[in-house]
């Protein structure tokens, strides 16, 4: 896996492909490559490392490729180390087929053995190379029937772009369980793994569904189902503009996205709060259904899971219903207990995370009603869930999520309030306080973003520490999980979140003068408990930074430093503390010279299990 772009038009394909791959860099990758068809021959250029290295190879050619049809790929290694030879495109033995592939071919070993018996020699360690050779082996003079037989042969997940040297005016694409879209231009068309790769050229897209084939020429596209029947498919429009996927003067996408949070939160909340009431017109959750609910399961991966934990705390408190929050990768193999009396909330920024998508399918198959909290419109999870609550965060490019996470938390608050109102588990007064609290979040974030010097100073002071603990209680503990993940992801410092009360049961043995503890203290009711926990850390000589609400600012007396967040309702403070912790991670990573937007080994959207 990682990113795919394909072009057919009247301009030289190579610069368009390289530019498209640059737009896909944010997904994380370790190598890249392009294949261009020119004068009946496929010319393939690949490079390990950054796209810049690929670009140098392309530009360094005495005669750069001039063909107007080609495919490109960024690779994030799954089978075989990052290397020139393992990167895509892969070419069939006879040189007539070039393919790029996202996903995993699960019957790769079988296919490889049978291909080897037929004399095919594998150059790479990848599963994807088998697809190129299979095309050659299956080719019967009719490419469409060959693709149908290929689909029937492959087991696993795939989005595949294909160039065939005998078809100089056509590009082909097939997919199963991995996103692939066709971009419609004027005299030119595209394939891509996500819209950002083609937004410079078009806003009209068609989503390829499982087992479908696209036959793409310069002037049109034909779609076929698995039996070769032609399909009518309607395009959809994406209103994100290409500039939204640019840095716009910020040194990193992550910083730009941190600063985009007031708008993202406003866009997510405002349209759904009308005259002081949360109105979620997009959901079918009526009183009869909500009253019959026995529990709610929240499922996600990474930061989406952490947003779920914040949501669990909020929903349990205000809706008086049992909520579990599970990692999607555990949920899918845990034989989950779920049925029509369970509401499943599936959280995913990209809407394509394989584990999360599988969890959604399992919950649905067992009768649960599913609500997806998703950012990317028309993504697989958005399309498959019964209901969707979109977060209007806009495109998120940095691998480490920021506005994706805080808008997920905001959406969970909306959902919690919606359910609490239906169930009558929150008083009118408290409901109004919370709604007003939500409406004040964007201003709170803006005021924090106006002066970040204290966070920067703190980051500078502790940037070389090897261990950082994040502690808190209740919703602060939930928020600290995301703080620790942010720091780990982008600065490579070991960080752990701990429920403050649990420190004494083991972890406190790790506290020394060189560990740093960041204590979240936003809960008035838990002030004294946090005070004791901080004192326990201090008495082991560990420096402590407290991140507190104004009401709890007196905690400064027992901490080494204090950062106060703006005034906000205790129950929704995680949106504000998240911003402090994002900035802390960002400045530490920056001071350490890390590759902030594309941290090592990480991918933005993990479409394999
Ligand atoms: C990857 C990203 C994380 C993200 C997780 C879930 O691991 O690196 O930042 O939280 O996937 O992504 P999703 O798109 O499902 O929210």
XYZ file of C-alpha atoms and ligand atoms in Angstrom:
625
model
C 0.000 0.000 0.000
C 0.011 3.440 -0.025
C -0.871 5.939 -2.814
C -1.894 5.572 -6.458
C -2.163 8.103 -9.279
C -2.780 7.401 -12.944
C -3.128 9.752 -15.905
C -4.339 9.582 -19.476
C -4.598 12.792 -21.507
C -2.699 14.885 -23.979
C 0.079 16.209 -21.755
C 3.251 14.349 -20.788
C 2.209 12.028 -17.982
C 5.466 11.946 -15.995
C 5.322 15.431 -14.379
C 1.610 14.988 -13.607
C 2.304 11.635 -11.970
C 5.247 12.936 -9.932
C 3.187 15.940 -8.824
C 0.279 13.643 -7.895
C 2.645 11.457 -5.882
C 3.863 14.545 -4.027
C 0.264 15.252 -3.059
C 0.056 11.716 -1.694
C 3.250 12.015 0.352
C 1.191 12.784 3.433
C -0.060 9.208 3.543
C 3.445 8.079 4.474
C 5.687 6.071 2.140
C 9.212 4.768 1.770
C 9.671 4.583 -2.016
C 7.924 5.569 -5.217
C 7.813 5.006 -8.949
C 6.096 5.710 -12.236
C 5.522 3.821 -15.491
C 4.808 5.720 -18.702
C 3.746 4.207 -22.006
C 5.534 5.674 -24.988
C 5.758 4.318 -28.535
C 4.326 0.998 -27.444
C 6.927 0.531 -24.668
C 6.545 0.833 -20.930
C 9.224 2.970 -19.324
C 9.473 2.438 -15.583
C 11.410 4.668 -13.159
C 11.536 3.855 -9.434
C 13.369 5.069 -6.388
C 13.608 4.302 -2.718
C 13.317 7.369 -0.475
C 11.594 10.673 -1.086
C 9.668 11.674 -4.224
C 12.445 14.222 -4.804
C 14.779 11.315 -5.506
C 12.341 9.910 -8.040
C 11.943 13.343 -9.608
C 15.717 13.650 -9.935
C 15.841 10.313 -11.728
C 13.019 11.347 -14.082
C 14.482 14.806 -14.793
C 17.977 13.382 -15.049
C 17.034 11.286 -18.071
C 18.698 12.499 -21.287
C 15.255 12.272 -22.816
C 12.560 12.488 -20.112
C 9.531 10.263 -20.790
C 7.036 12.081 -23.035
C 4.173 9.533 -23.117
C 0.710 10.781 -22.167
C -0.460 7.658 -20.333
C 1.042 6.422 -17.084
C 0.634 5.211 -13.517
C 2.498 6.109 -10.321
C 2.715 4.800 -6.785
C 4.075 5.590 -3.348
C 4.869 2.441 -1.399
C 4.700 1.765 2.331
C 6.429 -1.580 2.765
C 4.357 -4.589 3.804
C 5.973 -7.490 1.868
C 9.706 -6.848 1.465
C 11.997 -4.027 2.562
C 11.847 -0.536 1.058
C 14.062 -0.686 -2.056
C 14.081 0.358 -5.705
C 13.204 -3.140 -6.834
C 10.352 -3.617 -4.356
C 8.759 -0.301 -5.217
C 5.952 -0.091 -7.766
C 5.123 -0.162 -10.676
C 5.792 -3.835 -11.298
C 6.167 -5.091 -14.841
C 5.186 -8.465 -16.296
C 7.978 -10.689 -17.603
C 7.180 -9.804 -21.215
C 7.220 -6.081 -20.359
C 3.671 -5.521 -21.669
C 1.833 -4.951 -18.393
C 2.689 -2.421 -15.683
C 0.717 -2.364 -12.463
C 0.514 -0.361 -9.245
C -1.205 -1.969 -6.289
C -2.501 -0.947 -2.871
C -3.595 -3.668 -0.467
C -2.434 -7.213 0.178
C -2.702 -10.229 -2.117
C -3.393 -12.957 0.417
C -2.946 -15.903 -1.967
C 0.360 -14.468 -3.126
C 2.406 -17.502 -2.064
C 0.199 -19.876 -4.084
C 0.213 -17.584 -7.108
C 3.972 -17.177 -6.916
C 4.580 -20.922 -6.783
C 2.353 -21.556 -9.755
C 3.853 -18.669 -11.729
C 7.367 -19.888 -10.947
C 6.424 -23.322 -12.221
C 5.454 -21.597 -15.460
C 8.880 -20.005 -15.646
C 8.111 -16.541 -14.301
C 11.016 -15.081 -12.364
C 10.218 -12.689 -9.508
C 12.504 -9.722 -9.213
C 11.004 -8.310 -6.022
C 9.856 -9.678 -2.673
C 6.433 -8.099 -3.070
C 3.039 -9.724 -3.341
C 2.127 -7.108 -5.968
C 4.567 -8.374 -8.591
C 2.433 -11.516 -8.888
C -0.384 -9.366 -10.277
C 1.737 -8.191 -13.224
C 2.821 -11.733 -14.085
C -0.725 -13.080 -13.620
C -1.956 -10.562 -16.178
C 0.545 -11.858 -18.697
C -0.373 -15.457 -17.882
C -4.141 -14.895 -18.059
C -4.124 -12.639 -21.133
C -6.368 -14.169 -23.806
C -6.382 -11.405 -26.391
C -9.244 -9.577 -24.636
C -8.053 -7.352 -21.811
C -11.481 -6.942 -20.198
C -12.086 -10.665 -19.948
C -8.524 -11.055 -18.679
C -9.231 -8.536 -15.908
C -12.404 -10.398 -14.964
C -10.421 -13.595 -14.607
C -7.740 -11.743 -12.656
C -10.359 -10.504 -10.185
C -11.571 -14.089 -9.755
C -7.990 -15.259 -9.151
C -6.909 -12.694 -6.584
C -7.687 -13.175 -2.899
C -7.180 -10.245 -0.540
C -7.579 -6.528 -0.942
C -6.523 -4.412 -3.849
C -6.789 -1.199 -5.779
C -4.862 -1.758 -8.977
C -4.002 0.594 -11.840
C -2.871 -1.024 -15.086
C -1.110 0.113 -18.228
C -0.968 -2.369 -21.136
C 1.458 -1.709 -23.961
C -0.976 -3.033 -26.590
C -3.564 -0.429 -25.466
C -1.890 2.983 -25.889
C -5.176 4.840 -25.470
C -6.568 3.145 -22.386
C -5.784 2.807 -18.705
C -7.481 0.163 -16.575
C -8.370 -0.067 -12.888
C -9.889 -2.711 -10.634
C -10.586 -2.701 -6.918
C -11.635 -4.768 -3.937
C -11.629 -3.461 -0.346
C -9.130 -0.701 -1.085
C -10.221 2.740 -2.233
C -9.832 3.734 -5.857
C -11.464 6.665 -7.595
C -11.627 7.867 -11.160
C -11.132 11.627 -11.673
C -12.957 13.113 -14.644
C -11.231 15.930 -16.550
C -11.602 17.612 -19.919
C -9.784 15.516 -22.512
C -7.946 13.814 -19.653
C -8.869 11.404 -16.889
C -7.241 10.096 -13.738
C -7.234 7.285 -11.269
C -6.188 7.886 -7.670
C -6.264 6.321 -4.253
C -7.665 9.568 -2.864
C -8.871 12.856 -4.236
C -5.915 14.961 -3.075
C -3.740 13.445 -5.819
C -5.960 14.830 -8.589
C -7.515 17.949 -7.041
C -5.216 20.199 -9.085
C -6.959 18.906 -12.200
C -10.559 18.042 -11.334
C -13.267 18.083 -8.671
C -15.464 15.420 -10.301
C -14.916 11.867 -9.150
C -16.434 8.439 -9.535
C -15.872 5.832 -6.887
C -15.041 2.356 -8.073
C -16.876 -0.313 -6.056
C -15.643 -3.787 -5.184
C -15.106 -6.104 -8.151
C -15.705 -3.327 -10.681
C -13.441 -2.492 -13.617
C -12.847 0.950 -15.118
C -11.713 1.284 -18.722
C -10.423 4.833 -19.003
C -9.634 6.698 -22.217
C -8.822 10.367 -22.761
C -12.442 11.175 -23.532
C -14.465 8.893 -21.344
C -14.713 6.010 -18.934
C -16.548 2.696 -19.162
C -17.380 0.760 -16.021
C -18.128 -2.951 -15.806
C -19.251 -5.330 -13.103
C -17.622 -8.688 -12.372
C -19.624 -10.350 -15.179
C -18.651 -7.744 -17.752
C -22.012 -5.937 -17.738
C -21.644 -2.210 -18.375
C -22.513 0.023 -15.402
C -23.900 3.549 -15.209
C -22.029 5.396 -12.476
C -22.736 8.905 -11.260
C -19.885 11.278 -10.448
C -19.761 13.177 -7.157
C -18.191 16.560 -6.565
C -15.504 17.287 -3.983
C -15.502 20.881 -2.826
C -12.096 20.804 -1.124
C -9.810 23.028 -3.093
C -6.242 22.206 -3.970
C -4.935 25.091 -1.823
C -6.428 23.465 1.271
C -3.943 20.703 0.686
C -1.019 23.160 0.574
C 1.001 24.492 3.506
C 0.051 28.134 2.933
C 3.150 29.553 4.613
C 3.196 27.208 7.611
C 6.438 25.269 8.000
C 4.507 22.015 8.371
C 1.055 20.708 7.548
C 0.706 19.672 11.172
C 1.063 23.254 12.393
C -1.298 24.498 9.706
C -3.829 21.883 10.770
C -3.447 22.739 14.454
C -4.243 26.343 13.544
C -7.182 25.246 11.405
C -8.963 23.810 14.449
C -11.147 26.808 15.351
C -12.652 26.656 11.854
C -12.856 22.864 11.774
C -14.620 22.785 15.153
C -16.980 25.569 14.080
C -17.781 23.816 10.800
C -18.491 20.578 12.650
C -20.604 22.074 15.446
C -22.376 25.149 14.096
C -24.629 23.597 11.457
C -25.850 21.133 14.080
C -26.687 23.558 16.863
C -29.876 25.469 16.150
C -31.438 27.830 18.684
C -29.545 26.194 21.507
C -30.520 22.643 20.498
C -28.377 19.894 19.005
C -30.073 18.852 15.763
C -28.621 15.796 14.061
C -30.945 15.545 11.102
C -28.626 13.058 9.408
C -29.204 10.345 12.038
C -32.132 7.975 12.391
C -32.131 7.586 16.165
C -35.686 7.997 17.409
C -36.921 7.770 20.998
C -38.197 4.207 20.678
C -34.813 3.035 19.428
C -32.770 4.997 21.964
C -34.961 3.854 24.874
C -34.436 0.250 23.799
C -30.655 0.561 23.714
C -28.711 -1.540 26.193
C -25.229 -0.323 25.382
C -23.068 1.630 23.026
C -19.820 0.319 21.526
C -17.317 2.804 20.168
C -14.667 1.413 17.827
C -11.638 2.993 16.151
C -7.854 2.879 15.765
C -5.096 5.209 16.943
C -6.312 8.707 17.653
C -9.837 7.807 16.594
C -9.837 5.234 19.419
C -8.630 7.924 21.813
C -11.427 10.214 20.687
C -13.715 7.280 21.451
C -12.435 7.067 25.032
C -13.193 10.751 25.532
C -16.634 10.110 24.039
C -17.209 7.112 26.312
C -16.561 9.216 29.417
C -18.913 11.945 28.210
C -21.708 9.680 26.981
C -21.730 7.456 30.063
C -21.874 10.486 32.307
C -24.684 12.253 30.502
C -26.659 9.416 28.930
C -26.435 6.931 31.804
C -25.818 4.039 29.472
C -22.961 1.533 29.413
C -20.377 2.465 26.779
C -17.397 0.376 25.731
C -14.573 1.715 23.615
C -12.547 -0.849 21.711
C -9.587 -0.926 19.407
C -10.901 -2.043 16.029
C -8.055 -4.551 15.606
C -9.115 -6.260 18.860
C -12.849 -5.933 18.298
C -12.768 -7.809 15.005
C -11.188 -10.924 16.464
C -12.879 -10.715 19.856
C -16.229 -12.263 18.896
C -17.982 -9.042 19.953
C -21.212 -9.247 21.904
C -23.454 -6.969 19.907
C -26.970 -6.954 18.505
C -29.851 -4.646 17.645
C -29.830 -3.293 21.198
C -26.272 -2.032 20.769
C -25.469 1.179 18.972
C -22.018 1.000 17.373
C -20.154 4.239 16.800
C -17.368 3.761 14.278
C -14.750 6.508 14.221
C -12.307 7.097 11.380
C -10.851 10.256 9.897
C -10.029 8.622 6.560
C -12.987 6.257 6.500
C -10.690 3.640 4.985
C -8.828 2.060 7.907
C -9.056 -1.684 7.263
C -9.497 -2.771 10.893
C -12.200 -0.183 11.490
C -14.015 -1.058 8.276
C -14.001 -4.730 9.260
C -15.357 -3.834 12.694
C -18.199 -1.916 11.058
C -19.061 -4.920 8.905
C -19.075 -7.272 11.888
C -21.270 -4.942 13.959
C -23.726 -4.604 11.063
C -23.795 -8.326 10.405
C -24.710 -8.902 14.047
C -27.656 -6.544 13.861
C -26.207 -3.450 15.506
C -27.168 -0.028 14.209
C -23.990 1.767 13.122
C -23.171 5.463 13.154
C -19.883 6.452 11.522
C -17.989 9.577 12.534
C -15.901 10.173 9.433
C -14.092 13.063 7.743
C -13.655 11.863 4.173
C -16.903 12.083 2.227
C -17.850 8.945 0.270
C -15.157 6.883 1.966
C -15.851 3.183 2.479
C -16.894 3.539 6.126
C -19.134 6.515 5.320
C -20.883 4.527 2.618
C -21.290 1.314 4.543
C -22.502 2.629 7.901
C -26.242 3.064 8.488
C -25.758 6.706 9.498
C -22.880 9.133 9.050
C -21.974 12.113 11.165
C -19.349 13.906 9.113
C -16.631 15.906 10.817
C -16.046 18.913 8.630
C -12.309 19.111 9.268
C -11.292 19.490 5.607
C -8.348 17.573 4.171
C -5.854 16.445 6.793
C -2.407 15.942 5.336
C -0.019 15.513 8.292
C 0.167 11.865 9.297
C -0.367 12.735 12.959
C -3.978 13.802 13.220
C -4.921 17.042 14.983
C -8.087 18.627 13.614
C -9.294 15.157 12.668
C -9.150 14.142 16.334
C -10.668 17.256 17.907
C -13.557 17.274 15.439
C -14.196 13.597 16.220
C -14.397 14.511 19.905
C -16.743 17.397 19.059
C -18.969 15.058 17.021
C -19.106 12.618 19.948
C -20.232 15.434 22.256
C -23.014 16.269 19.805
C -24.062 12.653 19.634
C -23.937 12.329 23.431
C -26.097 15.405 23.916
C -28.531 14.210 21.257
C -28.961 10.866 23.021
C -29.077 12.434 26.492
C -31.870 14.749 25.372
C -33.896 11.875 23.929
C -33.387 9.781 27.056
C -34.033 12.706 29.384
C -30.866 11.975 31.361
C -29.631 15.559 31.417
C -31.454 18.523 32.926
C -32.376 21.425 30.688
C -29.970 23.661 32.586
C -27.022 21.333 32.226
C -27.854 20.683 28.574
C -27.785 24.421 27.869
C -24.470 24.819 29.718
C -22.912 22.068 27.649
C -24.268 23.392 24.345
C -22.918 26.838 25.213
C -19.632 25.231 26.194
C -19.406 23.617 22.764
C -20.143 26.914 21.073
C -17.280 28.521 23.004
C -14.669 25.911 22.064
C -13.514 27.562 18.825
C -12.824 30.869 20.582
C -11.004 29.023 23.357
C -8.712 27.329 20.827
C -8.128 30.625 18.982
C -7.056 32.374 22.152
C -4.590 29.572 22.971
C -3.162 29.731 19.473
C -2.500 33.453 19.769
C 0.269 32.867 22.277
C 2.134 29.618 22.262
C 5.438 30.860 23.727
C 5.025 29.090 27.058
C 4.439 25.740 25.308
C 7.412 26.346 23.034
C 9.650 27.177 26.033
C 8.582 24.065 27.844
C 9.192 21.958 24.746
C 12.653 23.482 24.317
C 13.513 22.763 27.956
C 12.535 19.106 27.870
C 13.138 18.135 24.235
C 15.940 15.716 25.052
C 14.211 13.709 27.762
C 13.759 10.054 26.947
C 10.594 9.373 28.893
C 7.452 11.423 29.392
C 4.364 10.467 31.374
C 0.970 12.012 30.792
C -1.348 11.693 33.770
C -4.908 12.664 34.542
C -8.175 11.392 35.934
C -11.527 10.857 34.236
C -11.801 12.827 31.062
C -8.260 14.166 31.630
C -6.953 10.618 31.531
C -8.840 10.068 28.269
C -7.243 13.238 26.862
C -3.770 12.266 28.059
C -3.843 9.102 25.896
C -3.870 11.258 22.783
C -1.192 13.589 24.203
C 1.167 10.651 24.704
C 0.472 9.274 21.232
C 1.156 12.641 19.574
C 4.539 12.911 21.280
C 5.528 9.338 20.417
C 4.401 9.597 16.798
C 6.292 12.694 15.792
C 9.185 13.159 18.244
C 10.041 9.459 18.830
C 10.247 10.084 22.571
C 8.850 7.297 24.674
C 5.634 8.551 26.225
C 2.928 6.866 28.236
C -0.455 7.943 29.457
C -1.452 6.840 32.908
C -4.562 7.201 34.988
C -3.117 9.239 37.862
C -4.551 7.012 40.540
C -2.879 3.995 38.961
C 0.658 5.415 39.082
C 1.164 4.138 42.604
C 0.427 0.585 41.478
C 3.689 0.166 39.644
C 4.642 2.899 37.244
C 5.787 5.324 39.889
C 8.926 3.193 40.170
C 9.967 4.685 36.827
C 9.789 8.299 38.010
C 13.214 9.885 38.428
C 14.570 13.371 38.016
C 14.997 12.748 34.310
C 11.432 11.658 33.515
C 8.963 14.423 32.718
C 5.344 14.265 33.828
C 2.608 16.265 32.189
C -0.398 16.381 34.478
C -3.817 17.367 33.156
C -5.800 19.109 35.886
C -8.991 20.440 34.368
C -11.524 18.723 36.604
C -12.580 20.828 39.580
C -13.953 17.807 41.412
C -10.628 15.975 41.130
C -8.310 18.831 42.061
C -7.186 17.461 45.423
C -6.685 13.959 44.056
C -4.461 15.354 41.309
C -2.606 17.483 43.829
C -1.641 14.357 45.779
C -0.597 12.544 42.595
C 1.600 15.444 41.512
C 3.166 15.647 44.965
C 3.949 11.939 44.774
C 5.791 12.507 41.486
C 7.570 15.580 42.841
C 8.759 13.710 45.894
C 10.539 11.313 43.470
C 12.210 14.427 41.987
C 10.362 14.216 38.661
C 9.642 17.577 37.015
C 5.926 18.222 36.433
C 4.146 20.439 33.944
C 0.539 21.010 34.896
C -2.019 21.808 32.229
C -4.937 23.190 34.169
C -8.199 25.049 33.830
C -8.287 28.579 35.288
C -10.315 27.254 38.242
C -7.500 24.827 39.067
C -4.617 27.247 38.498
C -3.564 26.971 42.149
C -2.015 23.624 41.173
C 0.971 25.775 40.125
C 2.046 25.622 43.782
C 3.002 21.987 43.521
C 4.101 21.787 39.852
C 7.252 23.110 38.168
C 5.380 24.880 35.387
C 1.786 25.668 34.608
C -0.084 26.132 31.374
C -3.665 27.258 31.739
C -6.273 26.544 29.136
C -9.085 29.084 28.599
C -12.214 28.879 30.722
C -14.392 25.971 29.590
C -16.858 23.429 30.930
C -14.931 20.651 32.720
C -16.744 17.975 30.705
C -15.489 19.207 27.345
C -11.959 20.303 28.273
C -10.244 17.548 26.190
C -10.704 19.601 23.027
C -8.641 22.400 24.598
C -6.037 20.243 26.337
C -5.567 18.377 23.041
C -4.410 21.599 21.412
C -1.810 22.215 24.151
C -0.516 18.666 23.842
C -0.451 18.806 20.034
C 1.622 21.991 20.194
C 3.919 20.497 22.812
C 4.550 17.434 20.624
C 4.992 19.644 17.572
C 7.576 21.944 19.175
C 9.508 19.064 20.713
C 9.634 17.276 17.346
C 10.624 20.488 15.594
C 13.414 21.169 18.098
C 14.665 17.609 17.562
C 14.662 18.052 13.786
C 12.127 15.285 13.132
C 10.207 14.819 9.900
C 7.011 16.093 11.484
C 4.485 15.591 8.692
C 5.766 12.181 7.684
C 7.074 10.412 10.767
C 9.135 7.300 10.187
C 7.277 4.009 9.720
C 3.824 5.621 9.895
C 1.105 5.870 7.296
C -1.858 8.235 7.318
C -4.386 5.701 6.236
C -3.724 2.068 7.073
C -5.721 0.012 4.622
C -4.232 -3.331 5.629
C -4.959 -5.282 8.822
C -3.113 5.646 11.330
C -2.706 7.094 11.579
C -3.288 7.587 12.907
C -4.799 7.409 12.901
C -5.166 5.943 12.635
C -6.658 5.780 12.399
O -2.455 4.817 12.211
O -1.299 7.216 11.597
O -2.988 8.964 13.089
O -5.321 7.824 14.129
O -4.523 5.477 11.445
O -7.010 6.450 11.215
P -8.474 6.811 10.810
O -8.354 7.375 9.424
O -9.262 5.539 10.835
O -8.995 7.821 11.785
